[in-house]
Short mmCIF file of C-alpha atoms in Angstrom, two decimals:
data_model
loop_
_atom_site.label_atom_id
_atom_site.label_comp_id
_atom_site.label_asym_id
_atom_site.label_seq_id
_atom_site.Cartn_x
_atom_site.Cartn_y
_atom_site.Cartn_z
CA UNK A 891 149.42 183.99 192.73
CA UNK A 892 149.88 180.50 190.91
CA UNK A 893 148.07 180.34 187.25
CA UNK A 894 146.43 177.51 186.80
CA UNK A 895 148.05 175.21 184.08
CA UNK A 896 146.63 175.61 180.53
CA UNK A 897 145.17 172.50 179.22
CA UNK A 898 146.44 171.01 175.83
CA UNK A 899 144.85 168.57 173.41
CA UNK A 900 146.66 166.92 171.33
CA UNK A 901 144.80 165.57 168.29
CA UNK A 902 146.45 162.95 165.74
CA UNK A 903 145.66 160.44 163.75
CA UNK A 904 146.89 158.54 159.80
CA UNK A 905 147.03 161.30 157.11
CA UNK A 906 143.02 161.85 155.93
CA UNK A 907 141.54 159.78 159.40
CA UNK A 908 139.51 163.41 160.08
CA UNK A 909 141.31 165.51 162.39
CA UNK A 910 140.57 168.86 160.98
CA UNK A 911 137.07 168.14 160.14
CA UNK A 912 136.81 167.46 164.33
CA UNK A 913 138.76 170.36 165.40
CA UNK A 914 136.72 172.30 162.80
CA UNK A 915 133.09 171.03 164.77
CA UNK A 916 134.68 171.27 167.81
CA UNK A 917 135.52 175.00 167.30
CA UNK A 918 131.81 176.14 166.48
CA UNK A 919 130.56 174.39 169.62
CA UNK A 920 133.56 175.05 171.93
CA UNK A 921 130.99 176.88 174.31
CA UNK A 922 132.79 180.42 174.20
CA UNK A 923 136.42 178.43 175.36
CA UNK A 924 138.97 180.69 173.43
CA UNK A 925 141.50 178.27 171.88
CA UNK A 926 145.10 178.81 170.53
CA UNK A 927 145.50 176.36 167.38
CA UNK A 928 148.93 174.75 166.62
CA UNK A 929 149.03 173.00 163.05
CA UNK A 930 151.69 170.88 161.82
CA UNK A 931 151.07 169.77 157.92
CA UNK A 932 153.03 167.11 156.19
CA UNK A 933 153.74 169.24 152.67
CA UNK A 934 154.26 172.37 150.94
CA UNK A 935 150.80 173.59 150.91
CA UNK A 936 148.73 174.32 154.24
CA UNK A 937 145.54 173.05 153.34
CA UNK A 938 144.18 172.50 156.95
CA UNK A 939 145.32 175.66 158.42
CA UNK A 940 143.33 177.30 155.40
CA UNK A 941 140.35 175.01 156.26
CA UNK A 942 140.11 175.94 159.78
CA UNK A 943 141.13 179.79 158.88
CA UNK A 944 137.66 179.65 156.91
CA UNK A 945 135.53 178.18 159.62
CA UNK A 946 134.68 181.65 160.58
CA UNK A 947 134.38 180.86 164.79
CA UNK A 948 134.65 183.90 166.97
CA UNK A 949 136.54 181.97 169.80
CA UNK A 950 139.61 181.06 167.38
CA UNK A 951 140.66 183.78 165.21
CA UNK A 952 142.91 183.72 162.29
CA UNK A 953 145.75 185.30 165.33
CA UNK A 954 144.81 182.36 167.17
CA UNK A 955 145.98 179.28 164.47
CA UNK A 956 149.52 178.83 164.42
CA UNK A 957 151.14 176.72 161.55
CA UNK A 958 154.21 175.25 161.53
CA UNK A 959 155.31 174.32 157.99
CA UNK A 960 159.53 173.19 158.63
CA UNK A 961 158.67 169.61 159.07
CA UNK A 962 156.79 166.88 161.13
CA UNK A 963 156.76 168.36 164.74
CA UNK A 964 157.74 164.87 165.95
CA UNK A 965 161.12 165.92 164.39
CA UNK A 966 161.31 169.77 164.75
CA UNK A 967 160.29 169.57 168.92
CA UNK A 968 163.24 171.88 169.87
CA UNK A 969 163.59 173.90 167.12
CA UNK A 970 159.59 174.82 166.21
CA UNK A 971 157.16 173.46 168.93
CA UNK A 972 158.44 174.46 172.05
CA UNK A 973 159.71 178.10 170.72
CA UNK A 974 155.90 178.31 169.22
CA UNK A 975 154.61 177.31 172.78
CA UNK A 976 156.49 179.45 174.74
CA UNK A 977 155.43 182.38 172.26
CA UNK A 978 152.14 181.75 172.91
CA UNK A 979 152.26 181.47 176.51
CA UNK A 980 153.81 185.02 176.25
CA UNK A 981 150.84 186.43 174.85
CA UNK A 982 148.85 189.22 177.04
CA UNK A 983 145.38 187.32 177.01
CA UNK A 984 146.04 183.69 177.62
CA UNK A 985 143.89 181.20 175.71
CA UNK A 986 141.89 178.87 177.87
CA UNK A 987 142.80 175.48 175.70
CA UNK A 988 145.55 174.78 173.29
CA UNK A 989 144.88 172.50 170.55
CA UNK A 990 147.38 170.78 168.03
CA UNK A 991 146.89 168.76 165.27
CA UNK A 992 149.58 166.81 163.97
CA UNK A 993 150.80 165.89 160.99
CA UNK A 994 149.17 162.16 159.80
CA UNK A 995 152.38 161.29 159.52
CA UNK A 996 153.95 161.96 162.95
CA UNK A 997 154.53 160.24 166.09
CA UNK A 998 152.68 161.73 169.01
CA UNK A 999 155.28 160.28 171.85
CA UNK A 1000 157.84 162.95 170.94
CA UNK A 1001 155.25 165.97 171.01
CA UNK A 1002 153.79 164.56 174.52
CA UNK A 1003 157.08 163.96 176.03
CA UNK A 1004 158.19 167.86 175.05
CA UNK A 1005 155.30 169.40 177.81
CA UNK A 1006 157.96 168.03 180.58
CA UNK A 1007 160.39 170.75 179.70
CA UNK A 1008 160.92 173.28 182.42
CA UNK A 1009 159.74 176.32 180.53
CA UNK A 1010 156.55 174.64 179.61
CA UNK A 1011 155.51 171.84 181.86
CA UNK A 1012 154.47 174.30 184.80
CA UNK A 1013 152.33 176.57 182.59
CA UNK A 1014 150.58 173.65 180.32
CA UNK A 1015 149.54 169.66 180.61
CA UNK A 1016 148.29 167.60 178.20
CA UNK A 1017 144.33 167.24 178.77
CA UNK A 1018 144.62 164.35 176.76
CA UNK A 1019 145.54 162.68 173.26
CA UNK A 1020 142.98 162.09 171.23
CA UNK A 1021 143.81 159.29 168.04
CA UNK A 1022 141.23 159.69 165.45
CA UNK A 1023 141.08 156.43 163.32
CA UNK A 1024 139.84 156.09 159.87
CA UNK A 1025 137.08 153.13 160.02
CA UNK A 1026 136.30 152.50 156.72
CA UNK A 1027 140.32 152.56 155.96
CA UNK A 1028 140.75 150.24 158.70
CA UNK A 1029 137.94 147.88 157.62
CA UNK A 1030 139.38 147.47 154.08
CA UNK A 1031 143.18 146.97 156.01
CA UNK A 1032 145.02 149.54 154.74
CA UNK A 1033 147.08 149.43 158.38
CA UNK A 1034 147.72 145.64 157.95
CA UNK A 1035 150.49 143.91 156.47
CA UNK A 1036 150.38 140.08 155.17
CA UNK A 1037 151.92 138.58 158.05
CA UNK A 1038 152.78 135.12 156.71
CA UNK A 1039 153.80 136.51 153.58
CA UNK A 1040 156.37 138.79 155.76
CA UNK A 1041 157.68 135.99 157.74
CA UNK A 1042 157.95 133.59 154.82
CA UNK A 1043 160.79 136.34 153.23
CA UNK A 1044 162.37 136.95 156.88
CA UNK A 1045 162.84 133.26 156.85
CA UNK A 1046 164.88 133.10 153.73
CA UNK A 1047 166.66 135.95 154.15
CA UNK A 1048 166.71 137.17 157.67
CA UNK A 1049 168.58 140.73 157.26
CA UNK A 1050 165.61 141.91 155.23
CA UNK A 1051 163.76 144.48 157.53
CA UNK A 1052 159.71 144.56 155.85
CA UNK A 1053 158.29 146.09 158.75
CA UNK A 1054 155.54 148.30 157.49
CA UNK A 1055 155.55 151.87 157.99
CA UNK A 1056 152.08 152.35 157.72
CA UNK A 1057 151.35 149.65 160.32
CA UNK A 1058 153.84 150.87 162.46
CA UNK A 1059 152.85 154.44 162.66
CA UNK A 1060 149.24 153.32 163.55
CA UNK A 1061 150.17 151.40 165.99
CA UNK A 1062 152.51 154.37 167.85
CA UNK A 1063 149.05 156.61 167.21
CA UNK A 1064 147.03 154.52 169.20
CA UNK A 1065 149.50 153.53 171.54
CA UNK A 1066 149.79 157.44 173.00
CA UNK A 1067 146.14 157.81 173.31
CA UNK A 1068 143.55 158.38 176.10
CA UNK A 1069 140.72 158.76 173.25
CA UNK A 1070 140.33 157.01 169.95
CA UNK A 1071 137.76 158.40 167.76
CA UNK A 1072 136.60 155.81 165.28
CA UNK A 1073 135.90 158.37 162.75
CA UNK A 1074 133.86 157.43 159.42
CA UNK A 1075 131.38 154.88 161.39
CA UNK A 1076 128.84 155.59 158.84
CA UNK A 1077 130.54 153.99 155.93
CA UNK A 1078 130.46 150.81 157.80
CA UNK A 1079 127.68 148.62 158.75
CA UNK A 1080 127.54 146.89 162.61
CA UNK A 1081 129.43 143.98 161.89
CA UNK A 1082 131.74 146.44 160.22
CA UNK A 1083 132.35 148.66 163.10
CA UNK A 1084 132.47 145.90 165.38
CA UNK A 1085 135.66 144.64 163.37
CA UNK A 1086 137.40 147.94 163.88
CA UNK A 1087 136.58 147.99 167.26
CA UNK A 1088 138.20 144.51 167.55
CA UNK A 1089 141.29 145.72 165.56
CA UNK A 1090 142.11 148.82 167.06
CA UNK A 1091 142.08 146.97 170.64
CA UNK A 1092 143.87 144.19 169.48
CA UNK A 1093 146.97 146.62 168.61
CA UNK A 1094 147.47 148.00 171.60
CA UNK A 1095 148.16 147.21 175.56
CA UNK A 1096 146.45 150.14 177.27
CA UNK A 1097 143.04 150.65 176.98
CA UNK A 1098 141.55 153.63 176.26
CA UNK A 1099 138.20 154.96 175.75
CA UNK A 1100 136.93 154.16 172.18
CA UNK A 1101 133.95 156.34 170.47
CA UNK A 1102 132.43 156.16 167.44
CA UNK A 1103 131.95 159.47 164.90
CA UNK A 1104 130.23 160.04 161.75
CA UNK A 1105 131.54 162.71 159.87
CA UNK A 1106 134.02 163.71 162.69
CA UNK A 1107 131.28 164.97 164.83
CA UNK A 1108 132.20 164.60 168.57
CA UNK A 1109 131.04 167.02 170.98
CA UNK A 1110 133.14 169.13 172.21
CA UNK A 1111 132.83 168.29 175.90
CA UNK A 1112 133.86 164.50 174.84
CA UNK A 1113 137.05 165.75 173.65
CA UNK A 1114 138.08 168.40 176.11
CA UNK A 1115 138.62 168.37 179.54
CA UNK A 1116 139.69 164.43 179.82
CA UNK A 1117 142.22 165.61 182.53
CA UNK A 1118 144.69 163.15 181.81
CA UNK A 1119 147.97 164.80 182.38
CA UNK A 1120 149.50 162.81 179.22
CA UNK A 1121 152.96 163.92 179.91
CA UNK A 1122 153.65 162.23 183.64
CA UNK A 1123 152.49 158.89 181.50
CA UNK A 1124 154.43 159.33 178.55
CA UNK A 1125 156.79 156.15 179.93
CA UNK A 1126 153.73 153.70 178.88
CA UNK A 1127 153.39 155.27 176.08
CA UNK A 1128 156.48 153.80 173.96
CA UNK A 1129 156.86 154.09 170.17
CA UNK A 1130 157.94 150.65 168.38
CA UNK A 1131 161.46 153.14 167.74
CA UNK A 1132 161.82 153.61 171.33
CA UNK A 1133 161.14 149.98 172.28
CA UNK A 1134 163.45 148.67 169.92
CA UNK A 1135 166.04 151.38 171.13
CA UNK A 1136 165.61 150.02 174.62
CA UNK A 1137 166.06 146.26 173.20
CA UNK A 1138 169.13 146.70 171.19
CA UNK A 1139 170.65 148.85 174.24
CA UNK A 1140 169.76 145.90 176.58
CA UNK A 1141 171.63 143.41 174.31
CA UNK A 1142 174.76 145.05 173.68
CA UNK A 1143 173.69 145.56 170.15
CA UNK A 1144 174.79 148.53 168.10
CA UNK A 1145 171.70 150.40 166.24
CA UNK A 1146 172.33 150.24 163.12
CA UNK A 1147 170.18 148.06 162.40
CA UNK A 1148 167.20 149.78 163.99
CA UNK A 1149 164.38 151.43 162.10
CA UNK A 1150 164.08 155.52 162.94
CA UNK A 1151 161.50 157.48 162.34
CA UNK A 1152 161.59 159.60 159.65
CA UNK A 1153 159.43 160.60 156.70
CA UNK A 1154 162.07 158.78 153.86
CA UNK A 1155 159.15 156.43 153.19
CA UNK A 1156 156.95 159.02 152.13
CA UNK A 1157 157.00 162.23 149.31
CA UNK A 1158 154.72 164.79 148.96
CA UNK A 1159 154.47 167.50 146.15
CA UNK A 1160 152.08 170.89 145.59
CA UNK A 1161 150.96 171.69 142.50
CA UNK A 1162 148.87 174.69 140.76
CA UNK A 1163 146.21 173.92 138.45
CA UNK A 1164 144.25 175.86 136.06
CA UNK A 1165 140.26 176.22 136.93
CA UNK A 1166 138.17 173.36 137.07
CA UNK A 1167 134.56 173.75 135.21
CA UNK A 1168 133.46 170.76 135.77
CA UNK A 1169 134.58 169.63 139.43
CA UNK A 1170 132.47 166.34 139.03
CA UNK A 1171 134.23 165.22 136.20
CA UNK A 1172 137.53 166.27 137.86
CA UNK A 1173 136.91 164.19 141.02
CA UNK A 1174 136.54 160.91 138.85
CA UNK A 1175 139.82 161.56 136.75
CA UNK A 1176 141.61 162.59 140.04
CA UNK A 1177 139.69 158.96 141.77
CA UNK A 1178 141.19 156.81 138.37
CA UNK A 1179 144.63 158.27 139.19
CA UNK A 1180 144.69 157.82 142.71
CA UNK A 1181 143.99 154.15 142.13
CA UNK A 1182 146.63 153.61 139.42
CA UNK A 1183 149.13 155.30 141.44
CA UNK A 1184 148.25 153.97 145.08
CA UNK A 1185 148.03 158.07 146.33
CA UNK A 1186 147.53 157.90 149.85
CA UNK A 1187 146.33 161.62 150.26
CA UNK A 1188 144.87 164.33 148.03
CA UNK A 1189 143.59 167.81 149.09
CA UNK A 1190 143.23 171.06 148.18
CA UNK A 1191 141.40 174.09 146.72
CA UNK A 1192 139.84 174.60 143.48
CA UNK A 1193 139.04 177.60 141.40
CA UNK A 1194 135.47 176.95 139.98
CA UNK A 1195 134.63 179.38 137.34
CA UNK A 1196 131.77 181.74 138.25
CA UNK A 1197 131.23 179.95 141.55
CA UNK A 1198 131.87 182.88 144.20
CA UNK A 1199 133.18 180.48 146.59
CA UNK A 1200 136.48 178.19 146.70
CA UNK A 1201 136.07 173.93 146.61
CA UNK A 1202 137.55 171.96 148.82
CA UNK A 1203 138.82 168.78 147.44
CA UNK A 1204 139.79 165.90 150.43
CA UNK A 1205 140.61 162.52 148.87
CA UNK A 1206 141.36 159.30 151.22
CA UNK A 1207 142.77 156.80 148.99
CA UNK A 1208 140.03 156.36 146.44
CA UNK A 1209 137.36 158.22 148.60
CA UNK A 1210 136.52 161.93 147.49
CA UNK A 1211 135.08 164.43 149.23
CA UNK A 1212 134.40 168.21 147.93
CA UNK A 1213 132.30 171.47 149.72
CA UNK A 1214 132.61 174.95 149.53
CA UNK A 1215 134.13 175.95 152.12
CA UNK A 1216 134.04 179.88 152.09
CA UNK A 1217 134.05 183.30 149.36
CA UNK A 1218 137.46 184.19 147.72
CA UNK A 1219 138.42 187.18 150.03
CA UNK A 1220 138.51 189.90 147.51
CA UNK A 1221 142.48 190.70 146.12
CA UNK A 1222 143.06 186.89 146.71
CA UNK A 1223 144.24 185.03 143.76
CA UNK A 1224 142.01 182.40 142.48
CA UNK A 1225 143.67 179.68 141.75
CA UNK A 1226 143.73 175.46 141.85
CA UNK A 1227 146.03 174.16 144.38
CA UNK A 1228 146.57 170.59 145.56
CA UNK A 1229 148.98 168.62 147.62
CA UNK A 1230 149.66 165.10 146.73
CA UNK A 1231 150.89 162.64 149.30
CA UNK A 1232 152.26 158.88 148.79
CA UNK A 1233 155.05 156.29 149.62
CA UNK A 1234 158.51 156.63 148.65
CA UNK A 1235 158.42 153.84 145.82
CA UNK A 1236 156.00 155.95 143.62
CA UNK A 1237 156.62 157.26 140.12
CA UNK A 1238 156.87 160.80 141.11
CA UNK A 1239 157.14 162.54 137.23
CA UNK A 1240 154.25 159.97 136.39
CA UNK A 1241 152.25 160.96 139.07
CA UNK A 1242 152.27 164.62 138.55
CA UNK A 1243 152.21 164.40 135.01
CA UNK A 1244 148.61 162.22 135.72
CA UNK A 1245 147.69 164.93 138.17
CA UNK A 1246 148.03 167.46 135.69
CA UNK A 1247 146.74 165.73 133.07
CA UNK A 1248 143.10 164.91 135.02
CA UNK A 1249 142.56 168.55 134.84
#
């Protein structure tokens, strides 16, 4: 007897847009569906997995998270997705969804286009890929660059490549999707959100379904069971790599001069603090170095003394969030852990030494 095909989700999105606060909802109102998580982090320290670990829902277990730690999984398909799928497909009691978040930094196409090989594409399909945008990051362009500015160096000195990699990687997000989630609709007013609205569908060709989320709360339902079968449309789907691959192929060109995807343009570090007593004063010398070093993304855990429980720190650029997430487990070592993320041009030794220095 045929199974029927497991359905897959794959959730991405710009480093900080939301995506584990989402999954995180959409596990405690999942309606008894028992999910297999697959979590791909962009630096040393696995703050999301940890997150989502903590969440405490009885229809995804701590068994049922998977991370994968060796790199973006737009780069590492062969060697750690598809090995990590077909592991979990061998498992005795089959889950009834898959769900995998991304790194913010990857490309989705890759990951979509890997549920076509033979050992996976008759067992799973992608339900659908869900982008989840960052409004408020949007609104205050973060994804834009200064056109004019861009073509008034081009025109001076035409070899000079200033494509952004920001704008480009937001672009390739929302080009894969069958949902967009404007995330963060509450820190914008109507004229606001109608602006993102207007810029997300202004970057893309296809068009699909747009919803707005405060706090990354979108019902379950919304996000699973789209039954878009992702991978047989991966071909409209193309990242600006891919197109330009296709281009330079069609010319005669060689590549060289082509722009791949990797991570070169951005670093990340961990680092271990000492405990924080006063987290409020913490978050506003952590929000003054964030703004003097341009730090795209800041998260982590920290140790407050005699608080039982552990803080969760989640900084978007200059935006700070912090909860308490859940107890120390007892024999777990309290400490303060963070993992910085930012663009290749930074002062790294300055910007751990500021890091450091803010606690």
């Amino acid at each position: 007897m045929l199974q029927q095909k497991i359905p897959a989700t794959v959730i991405t999105g710009f480093l900080g847009a939301g995506k584990t606060t989402i999954i995180r909802n959409m596990l405690m109102n999942a309606g008894g569906k028992k999910i297999a998580l697959i979590i791909n982090e962009f630096g040393d320290l696995g703050v999301d997995g940890e997150v989502l670990k903590g969440c405490g829902a009885d229809n995804c277990t701590e068994d049922d998270i998977i991370e994968l730690t060796n790199g973006c999984i737009c780069c590492t398909v062969a060697d750690d997705f598809v090995p990590t799928m077909q592991r979990l497909l061998e498992r005795d009691e089959r889950p009834d969804h898959i769900v995998i978040e991304t790194s913010g930094l990857a490309l989705p196409q890759p990951l979509v286009a890997a549920f076509n090989w033979p050992d996976i594409r008759t067992r799973v399909t992608v339900d659908g890929v869900v982008t989840v945008v960052d409004s408020a990051a949007v609104a205050a362009g973060r994804f834009a660059d200064d056109h004019d500015r861009v073509d008034a160096m081009r025109e001076q000195d035409a070899s000079l490549d200033h494509d952004s990699p920001l704008e480009e990687l937001f672009e390739d997000q929302l080009t894969c999707a069958d949902l967009i989630v404007l995330n963060k609709t509450d820190l914008l007013d109507g004229e606001g959100i109608a602006a993102v609205r207007s810029e997300v569908a202004g970057r893309i060709n296809r068009r699909p379904t747009l919803v707005e989320a405060r706090n990354g709360e979108v019902p379950a339902i919304v996000l699973l069971g789209l039954g878009a079968g992702s991978e047989a449309d991966i071909e409209n789907r193309k990242s600006h790599h891919e197109l330009e691959h296709e281009a330079a192929h069609a010319s005669g060109e060689g590549h060289d001069h082509l722009h791949h995807h990797d991570h070169d343009e951005f670093e990340s570090f961990a680092l271990r603090l000492p405990a924080i007593s006063d987290p409020a004063a913490f978050v506003e010398r952590l929000r003054s170095v964030i703004e003097a070093h341009d730090i795209l993304r800041l998260k982590g855990f920290v140790d407050v003394p005699g608080k039982p429980m552990r803080l969760v720190v989640q900084a978007v650029g200059s935006r700070i969030d912090t909860y308490f997430d859940r107890p120390w487990a007892a024999g777990e070592k309290r400490e303060t852990r963070l993992v910085v993320i930012g663009l290749h041009e930074w002062d790294f030794a300055a910007v751990v030494d500021a890091v450091e220095k803010a606690a």
